[in-house]
XYZ file of C-alpha atoms in Angstrom:
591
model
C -70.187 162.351 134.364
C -70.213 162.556 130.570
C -67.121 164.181 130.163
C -65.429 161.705 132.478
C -67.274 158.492 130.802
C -65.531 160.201 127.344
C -62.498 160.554 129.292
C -62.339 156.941 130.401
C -63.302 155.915 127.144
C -60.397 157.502 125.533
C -58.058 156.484 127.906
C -59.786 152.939 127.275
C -59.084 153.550 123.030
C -55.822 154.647 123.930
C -54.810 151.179 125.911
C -56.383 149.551 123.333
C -54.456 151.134 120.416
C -51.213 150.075 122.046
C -51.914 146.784 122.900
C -52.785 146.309 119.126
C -49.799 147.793 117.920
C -47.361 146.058 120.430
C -49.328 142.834 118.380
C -48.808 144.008 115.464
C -44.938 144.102 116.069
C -44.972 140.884 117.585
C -46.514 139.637 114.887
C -43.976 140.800 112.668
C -41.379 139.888 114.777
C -42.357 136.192 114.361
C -42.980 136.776 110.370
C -39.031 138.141 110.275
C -37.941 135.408 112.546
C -39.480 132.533 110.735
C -38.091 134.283 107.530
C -35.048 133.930 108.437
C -35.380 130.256 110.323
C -36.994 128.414 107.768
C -38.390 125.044 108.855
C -37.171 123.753 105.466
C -34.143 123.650 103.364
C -33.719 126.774 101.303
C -31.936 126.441 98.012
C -30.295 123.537 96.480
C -27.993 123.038 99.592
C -24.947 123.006 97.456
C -26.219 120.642 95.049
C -27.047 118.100 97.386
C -29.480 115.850 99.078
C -30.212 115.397 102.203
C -31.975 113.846 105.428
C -35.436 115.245 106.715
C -34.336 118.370 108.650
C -30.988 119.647 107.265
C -29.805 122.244 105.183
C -26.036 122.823 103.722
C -24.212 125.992 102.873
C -20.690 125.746 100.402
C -18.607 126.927 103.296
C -15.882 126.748 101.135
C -14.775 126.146 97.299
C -11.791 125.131 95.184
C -9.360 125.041 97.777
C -7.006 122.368 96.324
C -7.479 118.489 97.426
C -9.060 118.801 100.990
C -9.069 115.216 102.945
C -9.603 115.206 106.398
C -10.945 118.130 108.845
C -10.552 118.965 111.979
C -12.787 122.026 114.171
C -11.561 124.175 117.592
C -13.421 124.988 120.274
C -13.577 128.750 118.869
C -15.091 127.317 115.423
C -12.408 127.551 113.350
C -11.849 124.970 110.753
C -8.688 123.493 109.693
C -7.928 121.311 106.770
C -5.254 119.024 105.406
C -4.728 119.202 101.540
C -2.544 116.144 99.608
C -1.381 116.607 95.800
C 0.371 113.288 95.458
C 0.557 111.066 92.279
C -2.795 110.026 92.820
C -4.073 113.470 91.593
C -1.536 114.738 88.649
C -2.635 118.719 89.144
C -0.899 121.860 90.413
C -1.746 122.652 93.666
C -2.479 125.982 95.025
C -0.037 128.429 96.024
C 0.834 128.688 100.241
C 0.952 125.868 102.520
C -0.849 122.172 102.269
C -2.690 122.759 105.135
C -5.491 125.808 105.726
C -7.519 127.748 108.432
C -11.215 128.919 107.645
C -13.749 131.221 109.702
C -17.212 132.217 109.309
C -16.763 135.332 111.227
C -20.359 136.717 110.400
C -22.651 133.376 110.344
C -23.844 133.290 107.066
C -22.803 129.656 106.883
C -19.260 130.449 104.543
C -15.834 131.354 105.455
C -14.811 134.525 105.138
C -11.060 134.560 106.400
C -8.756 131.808 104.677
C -5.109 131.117 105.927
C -3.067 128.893 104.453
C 0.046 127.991 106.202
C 2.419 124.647 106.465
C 4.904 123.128 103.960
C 4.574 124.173 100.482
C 4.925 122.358 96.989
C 7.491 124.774 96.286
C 9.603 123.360 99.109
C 8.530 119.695 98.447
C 6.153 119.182 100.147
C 2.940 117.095 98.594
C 0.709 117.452 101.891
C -1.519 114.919 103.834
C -4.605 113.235 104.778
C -4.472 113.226 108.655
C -4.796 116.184 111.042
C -5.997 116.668 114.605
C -6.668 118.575 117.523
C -5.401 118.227 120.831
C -3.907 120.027 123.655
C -3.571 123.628 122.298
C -1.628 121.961 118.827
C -2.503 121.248 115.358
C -1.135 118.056 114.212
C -0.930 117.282 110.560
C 0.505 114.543 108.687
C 2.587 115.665 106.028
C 5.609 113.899 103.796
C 4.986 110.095 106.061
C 5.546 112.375 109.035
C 3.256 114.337 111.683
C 3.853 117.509 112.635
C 2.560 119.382 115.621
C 1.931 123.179 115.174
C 1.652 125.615 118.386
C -1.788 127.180 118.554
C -2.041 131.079 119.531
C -5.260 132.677 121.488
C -7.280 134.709 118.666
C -5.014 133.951 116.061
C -6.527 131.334 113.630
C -2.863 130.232 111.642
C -0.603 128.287 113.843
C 2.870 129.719 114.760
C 4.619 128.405 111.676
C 7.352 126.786 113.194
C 6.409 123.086 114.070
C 7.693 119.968 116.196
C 7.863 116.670 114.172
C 6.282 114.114 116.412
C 6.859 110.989 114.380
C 8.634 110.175 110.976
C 9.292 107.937 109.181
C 5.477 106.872 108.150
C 6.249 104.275 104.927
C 4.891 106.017 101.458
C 4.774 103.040 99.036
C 2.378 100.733 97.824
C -1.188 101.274 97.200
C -2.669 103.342 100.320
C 0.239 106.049 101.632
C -2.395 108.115 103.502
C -1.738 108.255 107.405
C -5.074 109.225 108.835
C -4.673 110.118 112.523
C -6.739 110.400 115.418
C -5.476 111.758 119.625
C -7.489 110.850 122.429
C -7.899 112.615 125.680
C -5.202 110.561 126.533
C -2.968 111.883 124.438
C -2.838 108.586 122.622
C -1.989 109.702 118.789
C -3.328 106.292 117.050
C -2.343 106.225 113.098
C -3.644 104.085 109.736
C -0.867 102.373 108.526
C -2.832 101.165 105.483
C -1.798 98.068 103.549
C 1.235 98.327 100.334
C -0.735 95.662 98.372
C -4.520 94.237 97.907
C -3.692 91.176 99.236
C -0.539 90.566 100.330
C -0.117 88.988 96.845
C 3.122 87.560 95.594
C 2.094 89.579 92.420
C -0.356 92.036 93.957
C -3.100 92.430 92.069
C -2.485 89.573 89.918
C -4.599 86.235 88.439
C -4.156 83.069 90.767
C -0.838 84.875 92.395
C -1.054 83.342 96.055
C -0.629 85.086 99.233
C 2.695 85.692 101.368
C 2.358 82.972 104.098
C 2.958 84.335 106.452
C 2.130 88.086 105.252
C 5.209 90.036 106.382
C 3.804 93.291 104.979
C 1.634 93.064 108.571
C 4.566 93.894 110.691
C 4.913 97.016 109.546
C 0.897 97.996 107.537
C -2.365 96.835 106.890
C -3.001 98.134 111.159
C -3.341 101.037 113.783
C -0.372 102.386 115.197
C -0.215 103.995 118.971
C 2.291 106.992 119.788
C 2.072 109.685 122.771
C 1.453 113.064 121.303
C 2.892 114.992 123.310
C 6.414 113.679 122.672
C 8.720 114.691 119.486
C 11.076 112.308 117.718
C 9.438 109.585 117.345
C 10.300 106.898 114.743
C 7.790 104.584 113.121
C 9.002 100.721 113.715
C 7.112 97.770 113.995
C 7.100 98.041 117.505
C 4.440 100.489 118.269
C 1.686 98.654 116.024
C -1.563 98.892 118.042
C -4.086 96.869 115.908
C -3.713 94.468 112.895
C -5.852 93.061 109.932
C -7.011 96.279 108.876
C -6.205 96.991 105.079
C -7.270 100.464 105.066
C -8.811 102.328 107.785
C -9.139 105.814 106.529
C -11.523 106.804 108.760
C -10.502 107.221 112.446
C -12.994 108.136 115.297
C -13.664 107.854 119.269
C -17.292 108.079 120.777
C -18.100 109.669 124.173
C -16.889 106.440 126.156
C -13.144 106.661 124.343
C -13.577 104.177 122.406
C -12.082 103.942 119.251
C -13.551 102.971 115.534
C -12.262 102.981 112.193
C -13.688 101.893 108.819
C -11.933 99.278 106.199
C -11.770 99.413 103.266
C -12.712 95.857 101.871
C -10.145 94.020 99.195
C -10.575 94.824 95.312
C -10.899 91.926 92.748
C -11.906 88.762 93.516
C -12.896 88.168 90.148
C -10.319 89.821 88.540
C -7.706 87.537 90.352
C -9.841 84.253 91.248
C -12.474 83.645 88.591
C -12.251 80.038 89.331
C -14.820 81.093 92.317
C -16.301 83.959 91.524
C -18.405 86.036 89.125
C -17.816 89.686 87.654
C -21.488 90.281 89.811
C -20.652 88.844 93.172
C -16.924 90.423 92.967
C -19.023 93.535 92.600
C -20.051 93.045 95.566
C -17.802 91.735 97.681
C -16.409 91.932 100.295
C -17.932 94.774 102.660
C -16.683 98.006 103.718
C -16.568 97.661 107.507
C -16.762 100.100 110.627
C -14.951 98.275 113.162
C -14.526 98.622 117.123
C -10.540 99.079 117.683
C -9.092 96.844 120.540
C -5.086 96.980 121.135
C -3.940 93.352 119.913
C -6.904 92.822 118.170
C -6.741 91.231 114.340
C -9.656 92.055 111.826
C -8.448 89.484 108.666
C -6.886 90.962 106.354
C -5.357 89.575 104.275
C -6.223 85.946 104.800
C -9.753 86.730 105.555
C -12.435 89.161 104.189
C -16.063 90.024 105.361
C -19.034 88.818 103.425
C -22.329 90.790 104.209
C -24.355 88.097 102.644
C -23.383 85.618 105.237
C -22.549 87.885 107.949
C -18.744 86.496 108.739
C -15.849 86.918 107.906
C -14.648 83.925 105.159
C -10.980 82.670 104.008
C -9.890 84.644 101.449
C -8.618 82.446 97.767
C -5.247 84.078 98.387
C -4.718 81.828 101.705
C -7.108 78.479 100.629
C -10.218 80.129 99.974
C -13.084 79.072 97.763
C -15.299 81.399 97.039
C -16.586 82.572 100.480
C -17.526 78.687 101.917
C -14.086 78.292 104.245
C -13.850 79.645 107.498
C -10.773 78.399 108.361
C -8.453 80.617 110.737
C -10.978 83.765 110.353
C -13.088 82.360 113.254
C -10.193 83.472 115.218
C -10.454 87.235 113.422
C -12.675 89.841 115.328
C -15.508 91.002 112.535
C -17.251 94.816 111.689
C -19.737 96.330 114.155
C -21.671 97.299 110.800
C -21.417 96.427 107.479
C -21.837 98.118 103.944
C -21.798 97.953 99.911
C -18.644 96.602 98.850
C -16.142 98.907 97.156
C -17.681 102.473 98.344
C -14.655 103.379 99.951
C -15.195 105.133 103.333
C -12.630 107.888 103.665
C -13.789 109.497 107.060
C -15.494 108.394 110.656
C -16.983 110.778 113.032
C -19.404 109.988 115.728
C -22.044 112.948 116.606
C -21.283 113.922 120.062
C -23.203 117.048 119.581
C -26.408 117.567 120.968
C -27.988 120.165 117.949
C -29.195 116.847 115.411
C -32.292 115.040 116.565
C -32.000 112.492 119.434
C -31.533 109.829 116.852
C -28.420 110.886 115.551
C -26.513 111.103 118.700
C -23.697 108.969 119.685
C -23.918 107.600 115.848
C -21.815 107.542 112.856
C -21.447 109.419 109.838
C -19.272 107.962 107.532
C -17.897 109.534 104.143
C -17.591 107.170 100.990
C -15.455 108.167 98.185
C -16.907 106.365 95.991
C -16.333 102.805 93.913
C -13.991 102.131 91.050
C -14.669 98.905 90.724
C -18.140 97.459 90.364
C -18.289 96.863 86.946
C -20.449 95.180 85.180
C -22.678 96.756 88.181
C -22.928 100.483 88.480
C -20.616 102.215 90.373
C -21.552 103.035 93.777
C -20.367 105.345 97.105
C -19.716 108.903 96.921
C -22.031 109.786 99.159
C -22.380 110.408 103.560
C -24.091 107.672 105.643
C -25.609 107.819 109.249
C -25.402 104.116 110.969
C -27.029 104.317 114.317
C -25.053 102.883 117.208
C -25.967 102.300 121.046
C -23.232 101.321 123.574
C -20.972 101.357 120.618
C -22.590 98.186 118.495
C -25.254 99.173 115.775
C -28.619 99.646 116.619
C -30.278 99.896 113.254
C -29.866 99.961 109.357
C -27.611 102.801 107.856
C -29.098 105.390 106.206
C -27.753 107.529 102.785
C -27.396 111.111 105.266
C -26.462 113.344 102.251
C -26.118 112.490 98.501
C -25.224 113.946 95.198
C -21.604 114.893 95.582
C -20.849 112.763 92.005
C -22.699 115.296 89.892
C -24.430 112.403 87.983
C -21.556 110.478 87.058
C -20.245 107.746 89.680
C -16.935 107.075 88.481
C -13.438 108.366 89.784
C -12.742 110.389 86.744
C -15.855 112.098 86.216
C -17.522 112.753 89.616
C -17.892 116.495 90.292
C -17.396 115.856 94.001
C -15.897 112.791 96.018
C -17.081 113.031 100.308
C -13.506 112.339 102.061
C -13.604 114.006 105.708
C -15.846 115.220 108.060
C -15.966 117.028 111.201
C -18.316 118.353 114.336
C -18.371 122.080 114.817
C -18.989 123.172 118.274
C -22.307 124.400 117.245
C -23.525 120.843 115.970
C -22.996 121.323 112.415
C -21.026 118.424 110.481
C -18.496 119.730 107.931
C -17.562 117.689 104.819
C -14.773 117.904 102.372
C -14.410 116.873 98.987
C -10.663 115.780 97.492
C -11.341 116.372 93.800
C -12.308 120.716 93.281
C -11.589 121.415 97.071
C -15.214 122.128 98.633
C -16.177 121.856 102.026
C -20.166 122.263 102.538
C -21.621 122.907 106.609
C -24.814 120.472 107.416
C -27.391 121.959 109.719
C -30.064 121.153 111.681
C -33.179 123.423 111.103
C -35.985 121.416 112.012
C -37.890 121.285 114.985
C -36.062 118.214 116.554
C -38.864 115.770 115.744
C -37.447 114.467 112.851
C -36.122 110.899 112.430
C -33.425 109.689 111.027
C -34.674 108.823 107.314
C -32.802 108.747 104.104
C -31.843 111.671 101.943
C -33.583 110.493 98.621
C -36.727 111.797 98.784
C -35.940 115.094 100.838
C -34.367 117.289 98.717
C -36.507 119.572 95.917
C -33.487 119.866 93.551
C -33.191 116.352 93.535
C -36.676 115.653 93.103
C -36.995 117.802 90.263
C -34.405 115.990 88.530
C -35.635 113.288 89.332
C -38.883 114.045 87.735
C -37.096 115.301 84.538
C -35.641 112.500 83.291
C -37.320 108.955 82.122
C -38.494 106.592 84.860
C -35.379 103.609 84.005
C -33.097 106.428 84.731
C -30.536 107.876 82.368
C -26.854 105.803 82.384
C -24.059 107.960 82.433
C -22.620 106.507 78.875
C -25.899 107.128 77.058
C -24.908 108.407 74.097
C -21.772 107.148 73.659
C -22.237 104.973 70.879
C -23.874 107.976 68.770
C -20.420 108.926 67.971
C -19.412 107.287 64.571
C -15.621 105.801 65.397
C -12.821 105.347 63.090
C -11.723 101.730 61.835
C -7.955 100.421 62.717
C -6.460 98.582 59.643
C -7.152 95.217 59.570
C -10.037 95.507 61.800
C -14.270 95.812 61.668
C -16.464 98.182 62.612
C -18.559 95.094 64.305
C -15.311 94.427 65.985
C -14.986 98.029 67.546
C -18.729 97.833 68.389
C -17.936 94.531 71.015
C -14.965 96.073 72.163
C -16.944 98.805 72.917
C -19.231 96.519 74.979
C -16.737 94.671 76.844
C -14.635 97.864 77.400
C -17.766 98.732 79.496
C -18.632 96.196 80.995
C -21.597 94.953 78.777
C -19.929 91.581 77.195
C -17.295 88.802 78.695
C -17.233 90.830 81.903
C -15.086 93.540 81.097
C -13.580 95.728 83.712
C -11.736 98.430 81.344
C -13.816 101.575 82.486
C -13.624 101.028 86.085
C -9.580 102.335 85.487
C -9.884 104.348 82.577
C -13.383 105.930 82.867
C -16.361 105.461 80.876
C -15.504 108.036 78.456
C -11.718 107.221 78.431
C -10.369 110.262 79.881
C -8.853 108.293 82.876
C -8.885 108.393 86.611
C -6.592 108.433 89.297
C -6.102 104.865 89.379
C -5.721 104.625 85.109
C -4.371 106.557 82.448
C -6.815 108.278 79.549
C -7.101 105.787 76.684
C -8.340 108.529 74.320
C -5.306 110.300 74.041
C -2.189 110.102 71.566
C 0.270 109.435 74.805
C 0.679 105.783 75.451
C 3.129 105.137 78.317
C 3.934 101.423 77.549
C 3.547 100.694 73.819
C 3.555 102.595 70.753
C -0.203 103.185 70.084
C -0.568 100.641 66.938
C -2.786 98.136 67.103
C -0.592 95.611 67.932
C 1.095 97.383 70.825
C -2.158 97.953 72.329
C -3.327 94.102 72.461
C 0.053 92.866 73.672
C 0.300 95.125 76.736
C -3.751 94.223 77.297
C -2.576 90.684 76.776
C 0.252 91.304 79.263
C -1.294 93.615 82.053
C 0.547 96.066 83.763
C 2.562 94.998 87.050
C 4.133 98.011 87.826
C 2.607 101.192 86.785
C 5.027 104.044 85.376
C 2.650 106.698 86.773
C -1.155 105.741 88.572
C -2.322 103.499 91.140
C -3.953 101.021 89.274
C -2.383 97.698 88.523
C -3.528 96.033 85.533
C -3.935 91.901 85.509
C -3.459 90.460 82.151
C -6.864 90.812 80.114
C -7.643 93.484 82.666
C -8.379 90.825 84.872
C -11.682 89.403 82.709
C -11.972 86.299 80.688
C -11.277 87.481 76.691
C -10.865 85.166 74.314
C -8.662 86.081 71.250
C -11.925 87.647 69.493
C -12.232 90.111 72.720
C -8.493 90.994 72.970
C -8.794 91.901 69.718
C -11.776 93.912 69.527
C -11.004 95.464 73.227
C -8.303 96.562 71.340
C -10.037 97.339 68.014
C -11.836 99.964 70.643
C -8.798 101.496 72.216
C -7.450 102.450 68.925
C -10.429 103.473 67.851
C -11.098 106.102 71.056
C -7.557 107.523 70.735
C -7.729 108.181 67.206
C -11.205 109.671 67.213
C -9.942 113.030 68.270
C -7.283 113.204 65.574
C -9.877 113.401 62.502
């Protein structure tokens, strides 16, 4: 009876000894899981900040201009690139547009493809691109293009269909962003030639066309069938009016369509009769809007102002200074409204079901980021979430992910500027930056009970720097006055010091580095003022204050159209210290 109690009791051990070690493996079987499913954000997430929840991975890096995005079923990403004037580099070698795969799930692609028209053939690229029906369609030269998809093979069969041509390229916004329903309904921006409508666009007290032909043929959505070739853009086919500059296009789960606008520049620089530097700052909204076929949202004779909620006659058409209504009753206004001037460059509505409950059926939107804001700061390049239920918004906006400028919010020094996005099967949102070409992947790690917060206090990196510098902040020109500049004949040195104030924005509401950057190098909408190159006078003093004097109607080489004075109020003393400055800047180098 011994021997068997012994017996039993190492039989008993012996259970025992498993059951502890089978444990111990499950124990570390959770440790190496939850190592490698952290609960938080590991890293800096690509340099950015972001909601309660999420982490980023670069997928992607310096792959030329990226603007919009587009995902297949299988994963597989696909990008449109664009190297017109608006950028003034060399593109990379191979095709505008380009296929990337994360074929082992570490978050990056690891097989590129480019493919499409080349810059050696022409070709300058695109914004738009889309999915549908076992095609790639891509925008390309003011046409679209439809490429045949292949099973397993992520490049497109190289030869493709032109579905419509003839897309206009001039003016201000030549983009042709592009969205296909399950319809087959291909609808496309047709974004506005001028600001608005302008006699003189862009210029002080020029009035508007009345009535504003440029509508019959931009500033609206345009319908075509994609599955048809050969078609020719008229005015015929115009879907939606009123819409300046919808560069982001997007349907929800119900088919219905949205795009953002892209509020009118300048009040103040055209109509300071009725407004000031600040409120042209911020005015008028950027605008997600619910698309309806023969619907008009304003522009140009009307603009929406957030303050009041409604949409207001704009001073082009009667306007004075946001108090007349006038025909705009008539206009359909934004299902949500935002800062003015931040530029939304992409729409897409989460129909995935991986991001918290509050983030379905809602809209991230991409800003590119403000130009012109001055004397406020610059503002934008960042991602937003707006909540929406039943299509109409159901709650504030919040800043989803932040950080793409780098520090410096200004066109011509931002290390990254958000322009698409794009839903992966697996609930991820991609975004793509049009300045070095990066594309970062947004997931959800958390454990679904998170709510949809704001990015500013979420992210360690950002915290830390946020702890490193003083408490007022640190302005991106700090600094700049450190630098002792040289004196043009004839002038001051106090005379260079107030043209250094107005130039940015800190005296008789100058607008100068809005254009031409806050260190002078330029942007895409001005040229660099520190340079020796002057493309309209010869560099001497008095070159420089009579083109200031005279503005710019009709730029030789960027965007940006210059109003006499640069749009602000100078009195001889400013022109000539303005001036004083710009000599000064470009000749600082040369010593």
């Amino acid at each position: 009876m011994t021997i068997r109690f012994h017996r039993g009791l190492w039989a008993v051990v012996a259970v025992m000894t498993i059951l502890v070690a089978v444990a111990a493996i499950g124990e570390r079987s959770v440790a190496q899981t939850a190592s490698t499913t952290p609960s938080g954000c590991p890293g800096d997430n690509g340099g950015l900040a972001l909601s309660p929840g999420f982490c980023a991975t670069v997928f992607a890096d310096n792959l030329g201009h990226v603007r919009h995005l587009a995902v297949s079923a299988d994963g597989t990403l696909y990008a449109n690139t664009w190297n017109s004037r608006y950028y003034r580099t060399t593109p990379p070698t191979g095709g505008f547009l380009i296929a990337l795969k994360d074929t082992n799930g570490d978050g990056r692609a690891d097989a590129v493809q480019r493919f499409g028209a080349t810059s050696e053939t022409g070709a300058t690229g695109g914004t738009g691109i889309a999915l549908y029906n076992g095609a790639l369609y891509a925008e390309e030269n003011g046409r679209i293009l439809r490429y045949a998809l292949s099973p397993g093979a992520a490049a497109p069969n190289p030869t493709s269909a032109v579905v419509v041509s003839g897309l206009p390229l001039t003016g201000d916004h030549p983009m042709h962003p592009f969205v296909i329903d399950a319809k087959g309904n291909l609808f496309v921006d047709i974004a506005s030639a001028t600001n608005s409508c302008q006699a003189d666009n862009r210029m002080v007290a020029s009035r508007g066309a009345d009535p504003c032909v440029e509508k019959q043929t931009r500033g609206g959505i345009w319908r075509y069938d994609a599955t048809k070739t050969g078609q020719v853009f008229s005015a015929a086919e115009r879907y939606a009016t009123g819409l300046r500059n919808a560069e982001g296009l997007a349907l929800d789960a119900a088919g219905r369509l949205f795009a953002t606008q892209h509020g009118r520049d300048q009040l103040y620089q055209n109509w300071p009769r009725f407004y000031t530097a600040e409120q042209s700052a911020e005015l008028p909204a950027e605008e997600l809007v619910e698309v309806g076929q023969g619907a008009d949202y304003g522009w140009p004779e009307c603009y929406y102002d957030q303050n009041q909620k409604k949409l207001v006659l704009a001073p082009e058409y009667g306007g004075d200074g946001g108090k007349t209504v006038g025909l705009c009753a008539q206009r359909r206004g934004p299902v949500a409204a935002f800062p003015g001037h931040w530029a939304p460059n992409a729409l897409a509505i989460y129909l995935g079901d991986k991001f918290p409950s509050g983030y379905r059926g809602g809209a991230f939107i991409a800003f590119h980021g403000s130009w012109n804001r001055a004397p406020l700061p610059q503002g934008g390049y960042n991602v937003i979430f707006q909540p929406l239920v039943d299509g109409k918004a159901s709650g504030p906006y919040v800043v989803f992910a932040d950080g793409f400028d780098g520090g410096h919010k200004e066109p011509g020094r931002a290390a990254f500027r958000p322009t698409g996005l794009a839903v992966a099967p697996d609930g991820a949102l991609f975004v793509s930056d049009d300045v070095h070409g990066r594309i970062w992947r947004i997931a959800y790690v958390g454990n679904g009970s998170d709510k949809v917060a704001s990015a500013s206090t979420t992210s360690s990196a950002a915290t830390a720097s946020r702890q490193a510098s003083p408490p007022e902040g640190v302005h991106p020109d700090a600094g700049r006055k450190a630098q002792a500049l040289p004196i043009p004949p004839g002038s001051t040195a106090e005379q260079v010091a107030l043209g250094d104030r107005i130039y940015h924005g800190e005296a008789s509401s100058g607008a100068c580095s809005g254009c031409h950057g806050s260190d002078g190098n330029g942007s895409p909408i001005g040229p660099p003022l520190n340079t020796s190159e002057r493309l309209w006078s010869d560099g001497s003093l008095a070159g420089l204050s009579d083109i200031i004097a005279k503005g710019v109607l009709k730029p030789k080489r960027y965007q940006g159209v210059m109003p006499p004075m640069g749009g602000s109020p100078l009195s001889k003393q400013d022109l000539a210290a303005v001036s004083a400055y710009v000599w000064a800047i470009s000749h600082a180098s040369r010593r």
